[in-house]
Amino acid sequence: MTTQPIKALHLYRQILRAAKTFPSPADRSYILHETPRLFRANASLTSPAAISARLFEAESRLALGLHYGIPYPRPSNVSPGETGQTRGAERIAYMASYGGVG
């Protein structure tokens, strides 16, 4: 057995455990619904590179969520005067499941 399924399962459990640390019931509910949805959506991936990218995304979102106390994806900053639509090359890895990299 490869380490990626084990790592994915460990990360899945870690995210669900982290949901308990958020004080807002809405935040906890979001995590408890969004986590299974995204893991199921990415369950059909077969490429080791794509799987690693999604695991990195999940680890990044977990770290950002715990650090900032916000479980929602954080879009990249846009310079004043820009719409954000011209910055396709600067999409961030932890937004891959939302149409970002990958």
Coordinates of C-alpha atoms in Angstrom, one line a residue:
M1 CA 0.0 0.0 0.0
T2 CA 1.3 3.4 -0.9
T3 CA 1.6 6.2 1.7
Q4 CA -0.8 8.6 -0.1
P5 CA -4.0 6.9 1.0
I6 CA -2.7 6.6 4.5
K7 CA -1.7 10.3 4.5
A8 CA -5.1 11.3 3.0
L9 CA -7.0 9.4 5.7
H10 CA -4.8 10.9 8.5
L11 CA -5.4 14.3 7.1
Y12 CA -9.1 13.8 6.8
R13 CA -9.3 12.8 10.4
Q14 CA -7.1 15.7 11.4
I15 CA -9.4 18.2 9.7
L16 CA -12.5 16.8 11.3
R17 CA -10.8 16.9 14.7
A18 CA -9.8 20.5 14.0
A19 CA -13.4 21.4 13.4
K20 CA -14.0 21.0 17.1
T21 CA -11.7 23.9 17.9
F22 CA -13.7 26.5 16.0
P23 CA -16.0 28.4 18.3
S24 CA -18.7 29.2 15.7
P25 CA -21.3 26.5 15.0
A26 CA -21.5 27.8 11.4
D27 CA -17.7 27.3 11.0
R28 CA -17.8 23.8 12.4
S29 CA -20.8 22.9 10.2
Y30 CA -18.9 24.3 7.1
I31 CA -15.9 22.1 7.9
L32 CA -18.0 19.0 8.6
H33 CA -19.8 19.4 5.3
E34 CA -17.0 20.7 3.1
T35 CA -14.3 18.2 4.1
P36 CA -16.2 15.0 2.9
R37 CA -17.4 16.8 -0.2
L38 CA -13.9 17.8 -1.3
F39 CA -12.4 14.5 -0.4
R40 CA -15.1 12.6 -2.3
A41 CA -14.6 15.0 -5.3
N42 CA -10.9 14.2 -5.4
A43 CA -11.2 10.5 -4.6
S44 CA -11.1 9.6 -8.3
L45 CA -7.7 11.1 -8.9
T46 CA -5.1 8.5 -10.0
S47 CA -2.0 10.6 -10.8
P48 CA 0.4 10.7 -7.9
A49 CA 1.2 14.3 -8.7
A50 CA -2.4 15.3 -8.7
I51 CA -3.0 13.5 -5.4
S52 CA 0.0 15.1 -3.8
A53 CA -1.2 18.5 -5.0
R54 CA -4.6 18.0 -3.4
L55 CA -3.0 16.7 -0.2
F56 CA -0.9 19.9 -0.1
E57 CA -4.0 21.9 -0.6
A58 CA -5.7 20.2 2.3
E59 CA -2.7 20.7 4.5
S60 CA -2.4 24.3 3.6
R61 CA -6.1 25.0 4.2
L62 CA -5.9 23.3 7.6
A63 CA -2.8 25.3 8.6
L64 CA -4.4 28.6 7.4
G65 CA -7.7 27.8 9.0
L66 CA -6.1 27.0 12.4
H67 CA -3.8 30.0 12.2
Y68 CA -6.4 32.6 11.2
G69 CA -9.4 30.9 12.8
I70 CA -11.2 31.1 9.4
P71 CA -12.1 27.7 7.7
Y72 CA -13.1 29.3 4.4
P73 CA -10.7 29.4 1.4
R74 CA -8.6 32.6 1.3
P75 CA -8.3 34.1 -2.2
S76 CA -5.0 35.7 -3.1
N77 CA -4.6 39.4 -2.7
V78 CA -5.3 41.6 -5.7
S79 CA -3.4 44.9 -6.2
P80 CA -5.5 48.1 -6.2
G81 CA -7.1 48.8 -9.5
E82 CA -7.1 45.2 -10.7
T83 CA -10.1 42.9 -11.1
G84 CA -8.3 39.7 -10.2
Q85 CA -9.2 38.2 -13.6
T86 CA -5.9 39.1 -15.2
R87 CA -3.9 37.2 -12.6
G88 CA -4.5 33.7 -13.7
A89 CA -0.9 32.7 -13.5
E90 CA -0.8 33.7 -9.8
R91 CA -3.5 31.3 -8.6
I92 CA -2.6 29.7 -5.3
A93 CA -2.2 26.0 -4.6
Y94 CA -4.7 25.8 -1.7
M95 CA -7.5 26.9 -4.0
A96 CA -7.1 24.0 -6.5
S97 CA -10.4 22.4 -5.7
Y98 CA -12.1 25.7 -6.5
G99 CA -10.7 26.1 -10.0
G100 CA -7.2 27.0 -9.1
V101 CA -4.0 25.2 -9.9
G102 CA -4.2 21.6 -11.0

